[in-house]
PDB file of C-alpha atoms in Angstrom:
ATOM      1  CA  UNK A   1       0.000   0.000   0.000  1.00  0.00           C
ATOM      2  CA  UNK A   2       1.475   3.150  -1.178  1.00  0.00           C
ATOM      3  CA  UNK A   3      -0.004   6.705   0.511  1.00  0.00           C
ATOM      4  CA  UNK A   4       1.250  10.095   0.301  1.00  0.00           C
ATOM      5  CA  UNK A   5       0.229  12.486   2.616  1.00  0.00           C
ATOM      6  CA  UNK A   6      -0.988  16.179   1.815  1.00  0.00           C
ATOM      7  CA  UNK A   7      -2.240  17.769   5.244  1.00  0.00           C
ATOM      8  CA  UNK A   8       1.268  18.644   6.824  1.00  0.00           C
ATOM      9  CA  UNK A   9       2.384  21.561   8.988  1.00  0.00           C
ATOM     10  CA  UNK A  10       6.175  22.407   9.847  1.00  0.00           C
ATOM     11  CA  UNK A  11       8.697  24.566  11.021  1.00  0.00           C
ATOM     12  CA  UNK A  12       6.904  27.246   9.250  1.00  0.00           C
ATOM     13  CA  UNK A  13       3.479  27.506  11.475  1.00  0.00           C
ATOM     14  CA  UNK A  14       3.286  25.115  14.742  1.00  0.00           C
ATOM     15  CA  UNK A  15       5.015  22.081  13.402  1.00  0.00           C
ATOM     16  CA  UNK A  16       8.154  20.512  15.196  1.00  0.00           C
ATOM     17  CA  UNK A  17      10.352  19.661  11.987  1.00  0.00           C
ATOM     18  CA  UNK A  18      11.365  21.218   8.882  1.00  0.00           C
ATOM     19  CA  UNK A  19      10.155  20.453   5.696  1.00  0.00           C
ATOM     20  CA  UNK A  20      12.912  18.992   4.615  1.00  0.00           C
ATOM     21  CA  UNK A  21      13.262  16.221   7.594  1.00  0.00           C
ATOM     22  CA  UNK A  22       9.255  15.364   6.512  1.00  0.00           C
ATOM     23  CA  UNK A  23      10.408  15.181   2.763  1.00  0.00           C
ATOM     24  CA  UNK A  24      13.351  12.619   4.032  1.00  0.00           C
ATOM     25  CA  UNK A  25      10.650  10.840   6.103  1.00  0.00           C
ATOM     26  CA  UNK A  26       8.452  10.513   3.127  1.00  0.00           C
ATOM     27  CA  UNK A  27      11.282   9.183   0.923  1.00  0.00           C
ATOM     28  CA  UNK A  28      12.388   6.739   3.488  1.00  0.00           C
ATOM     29  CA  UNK A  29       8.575   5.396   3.475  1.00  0.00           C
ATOM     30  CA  UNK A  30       8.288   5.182  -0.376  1.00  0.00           C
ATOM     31  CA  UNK A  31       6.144   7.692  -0.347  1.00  0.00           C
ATOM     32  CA  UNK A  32       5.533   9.167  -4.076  1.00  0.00           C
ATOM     33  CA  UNK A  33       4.296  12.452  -3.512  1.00  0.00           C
ATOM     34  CA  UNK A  34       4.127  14.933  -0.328  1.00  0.00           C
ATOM     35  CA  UNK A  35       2.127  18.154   0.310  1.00  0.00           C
ATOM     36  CA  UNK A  36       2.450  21.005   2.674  1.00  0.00           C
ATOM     37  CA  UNK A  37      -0.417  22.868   4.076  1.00  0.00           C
ATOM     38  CA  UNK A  38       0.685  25.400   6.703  1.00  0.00           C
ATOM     39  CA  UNK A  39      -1.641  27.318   8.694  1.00  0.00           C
ATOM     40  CA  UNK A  40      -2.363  30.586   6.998  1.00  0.00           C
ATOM     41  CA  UNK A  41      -2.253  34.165   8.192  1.00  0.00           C
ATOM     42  CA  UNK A  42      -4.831  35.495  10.592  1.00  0.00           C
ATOM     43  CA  UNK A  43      -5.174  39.193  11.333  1.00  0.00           C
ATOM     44  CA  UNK A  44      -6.504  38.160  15.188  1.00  0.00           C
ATOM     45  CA  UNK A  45      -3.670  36.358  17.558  1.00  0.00           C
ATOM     46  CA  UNK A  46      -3.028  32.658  16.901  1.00  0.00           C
ATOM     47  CA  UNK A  47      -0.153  30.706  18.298  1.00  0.00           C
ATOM     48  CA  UNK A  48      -0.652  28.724  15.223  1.00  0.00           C
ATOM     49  CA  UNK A  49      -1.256  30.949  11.816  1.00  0.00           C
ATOM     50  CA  UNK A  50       2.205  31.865   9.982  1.00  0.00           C
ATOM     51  CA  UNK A  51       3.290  35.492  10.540  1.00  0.00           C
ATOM     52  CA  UNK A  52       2.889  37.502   7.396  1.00  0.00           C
ATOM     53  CA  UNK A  53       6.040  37.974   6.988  1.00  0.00           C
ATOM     54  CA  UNK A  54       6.868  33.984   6.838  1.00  0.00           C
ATOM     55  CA  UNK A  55       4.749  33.017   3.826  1.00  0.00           C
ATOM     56  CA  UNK A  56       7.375  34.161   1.149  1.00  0.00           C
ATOM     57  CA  UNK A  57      10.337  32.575   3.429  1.00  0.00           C
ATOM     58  CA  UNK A  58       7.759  29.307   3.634  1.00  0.00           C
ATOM     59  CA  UNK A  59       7.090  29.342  -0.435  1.00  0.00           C
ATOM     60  CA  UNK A  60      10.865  29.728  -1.007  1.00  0.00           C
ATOM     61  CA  UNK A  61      11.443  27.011   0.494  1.00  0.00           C
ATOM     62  CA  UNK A  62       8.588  24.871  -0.460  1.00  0.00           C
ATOM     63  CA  UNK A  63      10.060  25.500  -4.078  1.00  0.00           C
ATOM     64  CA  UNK A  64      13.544  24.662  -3.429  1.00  0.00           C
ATOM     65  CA  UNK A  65      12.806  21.749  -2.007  1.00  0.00           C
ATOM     66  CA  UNK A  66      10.955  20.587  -4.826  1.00  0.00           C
ATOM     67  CA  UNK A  67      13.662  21.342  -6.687  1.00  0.00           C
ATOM     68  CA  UNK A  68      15.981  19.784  -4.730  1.00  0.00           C
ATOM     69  CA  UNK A  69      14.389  16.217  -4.519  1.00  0.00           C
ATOM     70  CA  UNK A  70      12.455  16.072  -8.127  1.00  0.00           C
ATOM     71  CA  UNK A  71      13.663  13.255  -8.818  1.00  0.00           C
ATOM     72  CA  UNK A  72      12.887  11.213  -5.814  1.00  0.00           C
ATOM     73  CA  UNK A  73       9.305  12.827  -4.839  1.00  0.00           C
ATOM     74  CA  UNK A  74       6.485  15.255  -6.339  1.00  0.00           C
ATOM     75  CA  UNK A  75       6.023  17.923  -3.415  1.00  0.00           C
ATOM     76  CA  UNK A  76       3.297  20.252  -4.018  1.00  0.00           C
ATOM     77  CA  UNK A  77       2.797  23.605  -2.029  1.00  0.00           C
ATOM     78  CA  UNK A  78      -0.524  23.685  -0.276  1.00  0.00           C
ATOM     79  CA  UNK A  79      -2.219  26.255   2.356  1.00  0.00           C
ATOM     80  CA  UNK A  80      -4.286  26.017   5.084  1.00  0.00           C
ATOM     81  CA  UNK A  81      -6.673  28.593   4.867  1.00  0.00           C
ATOM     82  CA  UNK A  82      -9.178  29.120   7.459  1.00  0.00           C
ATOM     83  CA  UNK A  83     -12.652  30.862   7.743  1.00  0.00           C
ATOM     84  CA  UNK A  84     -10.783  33.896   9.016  1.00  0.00           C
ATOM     85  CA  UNK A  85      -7.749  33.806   6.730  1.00  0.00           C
ATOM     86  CA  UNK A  86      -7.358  36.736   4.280  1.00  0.00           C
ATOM     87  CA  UNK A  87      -4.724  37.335   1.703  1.00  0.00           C
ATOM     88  CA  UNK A  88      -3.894  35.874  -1.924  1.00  0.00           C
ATOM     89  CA  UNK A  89      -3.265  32.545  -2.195  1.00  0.00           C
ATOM     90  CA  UNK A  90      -3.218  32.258  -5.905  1.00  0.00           C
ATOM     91  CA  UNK A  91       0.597  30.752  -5.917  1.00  0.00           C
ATOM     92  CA  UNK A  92      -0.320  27.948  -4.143  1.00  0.00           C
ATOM     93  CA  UNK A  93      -0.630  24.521  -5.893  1.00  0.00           C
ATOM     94  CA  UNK A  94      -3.774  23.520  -3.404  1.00  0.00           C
ATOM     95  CA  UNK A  95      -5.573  24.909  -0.561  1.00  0.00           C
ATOM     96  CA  UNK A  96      -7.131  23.190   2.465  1.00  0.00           C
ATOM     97  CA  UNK A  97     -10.094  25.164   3.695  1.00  0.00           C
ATOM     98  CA  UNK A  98     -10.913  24.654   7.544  1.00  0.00           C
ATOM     99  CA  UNK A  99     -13.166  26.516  10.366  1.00  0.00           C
ATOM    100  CA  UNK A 100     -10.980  26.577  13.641  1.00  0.00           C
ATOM    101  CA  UNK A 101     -12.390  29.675  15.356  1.00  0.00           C
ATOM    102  CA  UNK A 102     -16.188  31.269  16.354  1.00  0.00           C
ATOM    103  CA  UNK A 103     -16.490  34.851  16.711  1.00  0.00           C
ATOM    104  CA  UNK A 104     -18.866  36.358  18.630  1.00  0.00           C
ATOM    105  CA  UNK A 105     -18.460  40.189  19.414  1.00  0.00           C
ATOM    106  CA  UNK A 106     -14.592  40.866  19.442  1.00  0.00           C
ATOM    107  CA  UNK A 107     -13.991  37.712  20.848  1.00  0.00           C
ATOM    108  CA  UNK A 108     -13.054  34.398  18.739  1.00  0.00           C
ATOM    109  CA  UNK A 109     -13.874  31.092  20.124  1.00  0.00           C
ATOM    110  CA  UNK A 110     -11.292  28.129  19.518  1.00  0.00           C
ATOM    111  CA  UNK A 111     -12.365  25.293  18.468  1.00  0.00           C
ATOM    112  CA  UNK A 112      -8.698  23.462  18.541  1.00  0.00           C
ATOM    113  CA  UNK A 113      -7.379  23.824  21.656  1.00  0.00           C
ATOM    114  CA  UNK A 114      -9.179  22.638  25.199  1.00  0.00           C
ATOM    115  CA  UNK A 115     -12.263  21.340  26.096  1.00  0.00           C
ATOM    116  CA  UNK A 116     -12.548  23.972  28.187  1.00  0.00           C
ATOM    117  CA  UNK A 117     -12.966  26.783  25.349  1.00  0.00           C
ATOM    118  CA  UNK A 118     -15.853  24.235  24.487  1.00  0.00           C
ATOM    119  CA  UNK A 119     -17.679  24.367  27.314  1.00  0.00           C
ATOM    120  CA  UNK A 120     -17.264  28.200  28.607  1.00  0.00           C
ATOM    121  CA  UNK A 121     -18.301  29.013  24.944  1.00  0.00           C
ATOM    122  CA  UNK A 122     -21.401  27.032  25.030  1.00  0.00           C
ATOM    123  CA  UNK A 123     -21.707  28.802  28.643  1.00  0.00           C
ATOM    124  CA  UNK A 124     -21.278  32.102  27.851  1.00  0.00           C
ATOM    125  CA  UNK A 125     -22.631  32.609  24.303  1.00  0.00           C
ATOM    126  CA  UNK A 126     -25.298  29.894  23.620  1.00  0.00           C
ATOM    127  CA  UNK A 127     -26.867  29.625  26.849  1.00  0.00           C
ATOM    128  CA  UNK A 128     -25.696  26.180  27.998  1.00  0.00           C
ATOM    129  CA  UNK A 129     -27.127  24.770  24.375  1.00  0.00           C
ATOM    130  CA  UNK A 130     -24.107  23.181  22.882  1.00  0.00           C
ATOM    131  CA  UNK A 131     -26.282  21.658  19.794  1.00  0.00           C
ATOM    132  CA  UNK A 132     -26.261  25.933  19.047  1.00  0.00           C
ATOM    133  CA  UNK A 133     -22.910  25.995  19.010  1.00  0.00           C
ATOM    134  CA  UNK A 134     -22.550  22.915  16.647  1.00  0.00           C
ATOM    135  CA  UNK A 135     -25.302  24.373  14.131  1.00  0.00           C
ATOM    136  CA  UNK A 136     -23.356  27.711  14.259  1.00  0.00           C
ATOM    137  CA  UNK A 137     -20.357  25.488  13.451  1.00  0.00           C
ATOM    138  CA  UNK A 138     -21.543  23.577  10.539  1.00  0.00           C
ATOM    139  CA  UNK A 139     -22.913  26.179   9.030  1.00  0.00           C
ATOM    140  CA  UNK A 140     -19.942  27.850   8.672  1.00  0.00           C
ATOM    141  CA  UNK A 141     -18.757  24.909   7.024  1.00  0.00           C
ATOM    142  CA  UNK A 142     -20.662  24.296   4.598  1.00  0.00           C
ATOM    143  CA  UNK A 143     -19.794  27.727   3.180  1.00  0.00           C
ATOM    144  CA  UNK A 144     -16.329  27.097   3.892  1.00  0.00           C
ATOM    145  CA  UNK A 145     -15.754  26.534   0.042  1.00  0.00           C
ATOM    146  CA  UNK A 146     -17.253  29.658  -0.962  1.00  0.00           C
ATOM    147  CA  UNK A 147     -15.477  31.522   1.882  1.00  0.00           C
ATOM    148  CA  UNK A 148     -11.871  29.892   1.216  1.00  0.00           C
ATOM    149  CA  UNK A 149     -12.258  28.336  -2.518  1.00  0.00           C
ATOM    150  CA  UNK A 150     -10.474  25.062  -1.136  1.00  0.00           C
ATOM    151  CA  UNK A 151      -9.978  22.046  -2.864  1.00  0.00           C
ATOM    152  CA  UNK A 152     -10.150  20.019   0.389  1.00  0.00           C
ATOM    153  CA  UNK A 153     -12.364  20.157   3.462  1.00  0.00           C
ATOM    154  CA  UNK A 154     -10.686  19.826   6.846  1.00  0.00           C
ATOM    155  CA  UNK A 155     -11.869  17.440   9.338  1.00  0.00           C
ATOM    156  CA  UNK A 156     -15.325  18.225   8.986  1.00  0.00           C
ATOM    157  CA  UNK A 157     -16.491  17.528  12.476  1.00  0.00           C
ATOM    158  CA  UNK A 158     -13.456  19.043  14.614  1.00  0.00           C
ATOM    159  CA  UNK A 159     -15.648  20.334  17.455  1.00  0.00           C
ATOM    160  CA  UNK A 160     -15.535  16.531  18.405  1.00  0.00           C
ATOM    161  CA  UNK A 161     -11.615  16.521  19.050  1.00  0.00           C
ATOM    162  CA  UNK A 162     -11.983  16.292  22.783  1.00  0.00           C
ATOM    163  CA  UNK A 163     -15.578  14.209  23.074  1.00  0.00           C
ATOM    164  CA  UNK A 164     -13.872  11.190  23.652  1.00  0.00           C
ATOM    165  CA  UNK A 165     -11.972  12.232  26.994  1.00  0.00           C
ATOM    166  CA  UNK A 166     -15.773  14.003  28.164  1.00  0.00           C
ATOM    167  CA  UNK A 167     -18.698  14.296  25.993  1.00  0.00           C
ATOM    168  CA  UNK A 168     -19.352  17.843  24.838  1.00  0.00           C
ATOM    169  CA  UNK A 169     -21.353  17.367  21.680  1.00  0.00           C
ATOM    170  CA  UNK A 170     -24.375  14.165  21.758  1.00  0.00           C
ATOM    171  CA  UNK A 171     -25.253  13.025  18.214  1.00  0.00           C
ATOM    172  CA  UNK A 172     -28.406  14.626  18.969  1.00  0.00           C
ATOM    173  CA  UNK A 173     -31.079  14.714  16.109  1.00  0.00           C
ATOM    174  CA  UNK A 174     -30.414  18.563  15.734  1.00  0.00           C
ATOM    175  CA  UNK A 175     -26.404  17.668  15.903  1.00  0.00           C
ATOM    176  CA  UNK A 176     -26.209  15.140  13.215  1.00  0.00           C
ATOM    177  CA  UNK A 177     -29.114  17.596  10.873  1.00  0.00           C
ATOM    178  CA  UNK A 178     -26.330  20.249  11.425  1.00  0.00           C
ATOM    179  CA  UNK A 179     -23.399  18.104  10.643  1.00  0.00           C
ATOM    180  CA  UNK A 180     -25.201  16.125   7.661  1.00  0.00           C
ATOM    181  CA  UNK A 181     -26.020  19.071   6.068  1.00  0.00           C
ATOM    182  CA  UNK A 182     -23.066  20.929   5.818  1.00  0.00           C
ATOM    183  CA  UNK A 183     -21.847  18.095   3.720  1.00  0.00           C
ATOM    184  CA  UNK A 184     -24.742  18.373   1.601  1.00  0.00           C
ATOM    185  CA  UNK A 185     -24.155  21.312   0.764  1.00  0.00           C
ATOM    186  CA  UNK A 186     -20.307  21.063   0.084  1.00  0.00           C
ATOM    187  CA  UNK A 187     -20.934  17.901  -1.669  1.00  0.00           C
ATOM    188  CA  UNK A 188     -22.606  20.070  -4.375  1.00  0.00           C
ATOM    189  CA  UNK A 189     -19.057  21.948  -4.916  1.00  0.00           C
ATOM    190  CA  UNK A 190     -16.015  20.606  -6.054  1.00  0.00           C
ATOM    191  CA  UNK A 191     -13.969  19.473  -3.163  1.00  0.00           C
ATOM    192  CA  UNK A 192     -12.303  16.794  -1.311  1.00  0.00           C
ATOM    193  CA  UNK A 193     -13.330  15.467   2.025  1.00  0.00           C
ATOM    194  CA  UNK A 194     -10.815  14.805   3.966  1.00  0.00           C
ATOM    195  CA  UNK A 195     -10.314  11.698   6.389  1.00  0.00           C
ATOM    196  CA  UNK A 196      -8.120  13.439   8.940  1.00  0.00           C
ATOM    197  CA  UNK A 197      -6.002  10.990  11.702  1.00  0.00           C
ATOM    198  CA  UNK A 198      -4.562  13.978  13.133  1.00  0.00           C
ATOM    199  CA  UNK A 199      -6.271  13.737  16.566  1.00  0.00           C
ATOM    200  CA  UNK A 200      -5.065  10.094  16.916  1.00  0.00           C
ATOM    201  CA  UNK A 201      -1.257  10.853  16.495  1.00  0.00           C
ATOM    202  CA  UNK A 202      -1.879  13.918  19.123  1.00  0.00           C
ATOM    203  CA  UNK A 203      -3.758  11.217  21.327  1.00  0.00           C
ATOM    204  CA  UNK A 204      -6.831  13.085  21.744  1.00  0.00           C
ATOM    205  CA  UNK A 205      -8.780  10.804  19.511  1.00  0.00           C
ATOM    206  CA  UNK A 206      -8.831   6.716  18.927  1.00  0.00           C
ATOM    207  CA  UNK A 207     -11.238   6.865  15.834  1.00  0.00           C
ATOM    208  CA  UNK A 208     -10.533   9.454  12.956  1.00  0.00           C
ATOM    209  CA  UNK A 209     -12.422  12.717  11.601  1.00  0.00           C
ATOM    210  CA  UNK A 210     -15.389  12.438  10.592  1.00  0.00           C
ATOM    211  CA  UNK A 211     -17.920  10.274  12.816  1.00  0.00           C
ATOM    212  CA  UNK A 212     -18.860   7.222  11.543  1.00  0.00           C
ATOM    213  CA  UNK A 213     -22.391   8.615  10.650  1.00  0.00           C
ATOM    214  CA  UNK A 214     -21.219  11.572   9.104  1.00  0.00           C
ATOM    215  CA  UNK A 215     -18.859   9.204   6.860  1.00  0.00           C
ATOM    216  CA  UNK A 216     -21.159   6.508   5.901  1.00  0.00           C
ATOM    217  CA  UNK A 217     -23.287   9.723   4.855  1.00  0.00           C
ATOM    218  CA  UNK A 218     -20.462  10.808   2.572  1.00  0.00           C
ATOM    219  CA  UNK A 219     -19.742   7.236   0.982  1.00  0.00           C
ATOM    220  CA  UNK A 220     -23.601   6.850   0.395  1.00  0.00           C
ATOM    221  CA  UNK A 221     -23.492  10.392  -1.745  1.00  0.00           C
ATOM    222  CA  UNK A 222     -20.366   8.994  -3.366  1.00  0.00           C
ATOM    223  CA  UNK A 223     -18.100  12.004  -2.359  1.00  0.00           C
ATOM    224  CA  UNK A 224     -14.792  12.143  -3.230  1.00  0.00           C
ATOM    225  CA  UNK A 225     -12.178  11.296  -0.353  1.00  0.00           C
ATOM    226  CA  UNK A 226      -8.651  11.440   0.630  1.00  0.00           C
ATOM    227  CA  UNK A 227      -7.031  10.104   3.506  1.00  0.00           C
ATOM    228  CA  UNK A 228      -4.803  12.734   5.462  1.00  0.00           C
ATOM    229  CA  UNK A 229      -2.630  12.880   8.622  1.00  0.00           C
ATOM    230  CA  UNK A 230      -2.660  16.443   9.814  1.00  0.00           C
ATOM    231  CA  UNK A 231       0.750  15.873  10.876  1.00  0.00           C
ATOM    232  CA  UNK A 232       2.520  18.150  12.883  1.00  0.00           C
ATOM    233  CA  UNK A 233       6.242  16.296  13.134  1.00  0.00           C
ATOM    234  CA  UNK A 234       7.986  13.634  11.168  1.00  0.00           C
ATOM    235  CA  UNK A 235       6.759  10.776  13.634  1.00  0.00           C
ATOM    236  CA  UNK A 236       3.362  10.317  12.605  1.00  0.00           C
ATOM    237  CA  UNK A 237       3.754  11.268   8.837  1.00  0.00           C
ATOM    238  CA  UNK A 238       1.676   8.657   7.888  1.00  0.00           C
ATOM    239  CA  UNK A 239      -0.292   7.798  11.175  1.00  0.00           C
ATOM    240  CA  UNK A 240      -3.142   5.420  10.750  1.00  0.00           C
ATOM    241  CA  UNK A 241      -3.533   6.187   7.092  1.00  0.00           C
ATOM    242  CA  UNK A 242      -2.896   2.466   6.408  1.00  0.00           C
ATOM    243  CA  UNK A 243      -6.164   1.198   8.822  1.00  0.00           C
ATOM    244  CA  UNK A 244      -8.110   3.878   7.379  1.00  0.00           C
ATOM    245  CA  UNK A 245      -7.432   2.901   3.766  1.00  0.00           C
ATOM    246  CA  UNK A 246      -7.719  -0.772   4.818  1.00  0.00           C
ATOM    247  CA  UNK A 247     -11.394   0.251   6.071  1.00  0.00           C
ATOM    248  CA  UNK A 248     -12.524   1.674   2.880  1.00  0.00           C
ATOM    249  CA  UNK A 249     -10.665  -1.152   0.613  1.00  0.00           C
ATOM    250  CA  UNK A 250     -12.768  -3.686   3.116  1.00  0.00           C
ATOM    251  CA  UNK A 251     -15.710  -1.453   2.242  1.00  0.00           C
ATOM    252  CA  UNK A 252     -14.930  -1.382  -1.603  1.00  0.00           C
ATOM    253  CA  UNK A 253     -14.850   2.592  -1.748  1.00  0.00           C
ATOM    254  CA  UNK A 254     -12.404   4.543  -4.024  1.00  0.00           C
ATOM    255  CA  UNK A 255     -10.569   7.386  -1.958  1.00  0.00           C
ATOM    256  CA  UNK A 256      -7.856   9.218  -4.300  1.00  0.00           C
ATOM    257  CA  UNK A 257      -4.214   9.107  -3.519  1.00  0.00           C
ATOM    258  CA  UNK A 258      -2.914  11.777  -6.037  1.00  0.00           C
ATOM    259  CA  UNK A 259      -2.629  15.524  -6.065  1.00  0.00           C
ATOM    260  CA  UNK A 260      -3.774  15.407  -9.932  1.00  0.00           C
ATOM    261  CA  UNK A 261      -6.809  13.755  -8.696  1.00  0.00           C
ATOM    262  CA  UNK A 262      -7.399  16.203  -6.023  1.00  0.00           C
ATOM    263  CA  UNK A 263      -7.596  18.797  -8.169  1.00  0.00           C
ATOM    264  CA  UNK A 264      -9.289  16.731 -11.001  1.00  0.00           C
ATOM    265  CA  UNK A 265     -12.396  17.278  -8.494  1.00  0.00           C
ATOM    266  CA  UNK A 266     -11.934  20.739  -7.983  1.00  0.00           C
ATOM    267  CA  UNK A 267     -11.745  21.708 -11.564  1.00  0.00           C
ATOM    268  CA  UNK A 268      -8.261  23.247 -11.598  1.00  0.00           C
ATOM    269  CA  UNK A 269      -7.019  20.913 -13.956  1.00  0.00           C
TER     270      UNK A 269
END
């Protein structure tokens, strides 16, 4: 089984190596193409967003690198660009749209970081309702094509990062309406939907993005897939990406492996 991973974050935003260690790691693995995706820019604070000023350093390098190892590996030179994101991001080769933050007033929820956030958020803004939050949430993604023009959707259901340590979200009726819908509604533009086993190599998850209801929705409307491993360091490059492509072989369900299919779907080639 030969995978090549797309959803990868270094040096450059909050990984822990450079690109250049992940390409070697990739080569090692037989890996036959790699793809970078660091977090974009964000005018509010982040500790995870690359400084303005880093994006040309980040697409210099992204470029000599793919120079550098042509003829061992096809890199490609993605972005992450969330809901709040803004600036051009025409030079990149792909872009991964994602929703990590609420706002409400000046104030900008995170979805990504503690349960806590979770829980004073629901608190504080939504009255104790936390299906309120989640249909604020999935709204927001399923316009996060329009908002971000991605070719791939980020873990779709990453309010649910920290449900398995204590239950925060129920797949209430007026949950799984919110969550089901969004990917209506993206199915009907041309992107990728990502299986993300970034949470597992961070050990906050034992089960990949998305639910298992909100991915047996997506294999019933035949959407495109790709399996991804949000990974933030060298060490779990390719974690789980072999069980999850085992599951969908067992289930007899295409999922692309290619950048050229990637953006076969979203209609840039």
């Amino acid at each position: 089984m030969t995978l090549s991973p797309f959803h990868l974050h270094c040096t450059f935003c909050d990984g822990k190596n450079t690109p250049e260690e992940m390409i070697l790691e990739a080569i090692e693995h037989g890996c036959p193409e790699i793809g970078f995706s660091s977090h974009a820019y964000m005018a509010h604070e982040s500790r995870w967003g690359m400084p303005r000023d880093v994006e040309e350093k980040y697409k210099a390098e992204i470029l000599r690198l793919k120079d550098k190892y042509a003829h061992k590996i096809k890199i490609f030179m993605g972005i992450e660009y969330d809901w709040y994101s803004d600036f051009d991001i025409s030079d990149y080769d792909y872009v991964i749209g994602s929703v990590h933050y609420i706002k409400k007033g000046d104030y900008f929820i995170p979805l990504d970081e503690t349960a806590k956030h979770h829980k004073d958020a629901i608190k504080e803004f939504y009255g104790g309702d936390a299906d309120a939050l989640a249909e604020e949430y999935y709204g927001m993604v399923s316009e996060v094509y329009d908002r971000t023009g991605c070719d791939i959707v980020a873990h779709v259901d990453l309010i649910t990062k920290f449900n398995e340590r204590e239950e925060i979200y129920a797949e209430t009726e007026r949950y799984c309406h919110a969550a089901l819908s969004a990917c209506d509604k993206l199915h009907a533009k041309p992107v990728v939907f990502e299986i993300n086993t970034g949470a597992i190599s961070r050990g906050y998850r034992t089960t990949p993005y998305p639910a298992p209801f909100i991915l047996d929705s997506l294999i019933e409307l035949k959407a495109p897939l790709i399996i991804t491993p949000d990974a933030h360091s060298k060490d779990s490059l390719l974690c789980s990406m072999a069980e999850v492509a085992s599951m969908l072989d067992t289930r007899k369900y295409p999922y692309l492996t290619t950048m050229e299919e990637v953006l076969k779907i979203s209609r840039k080639k």
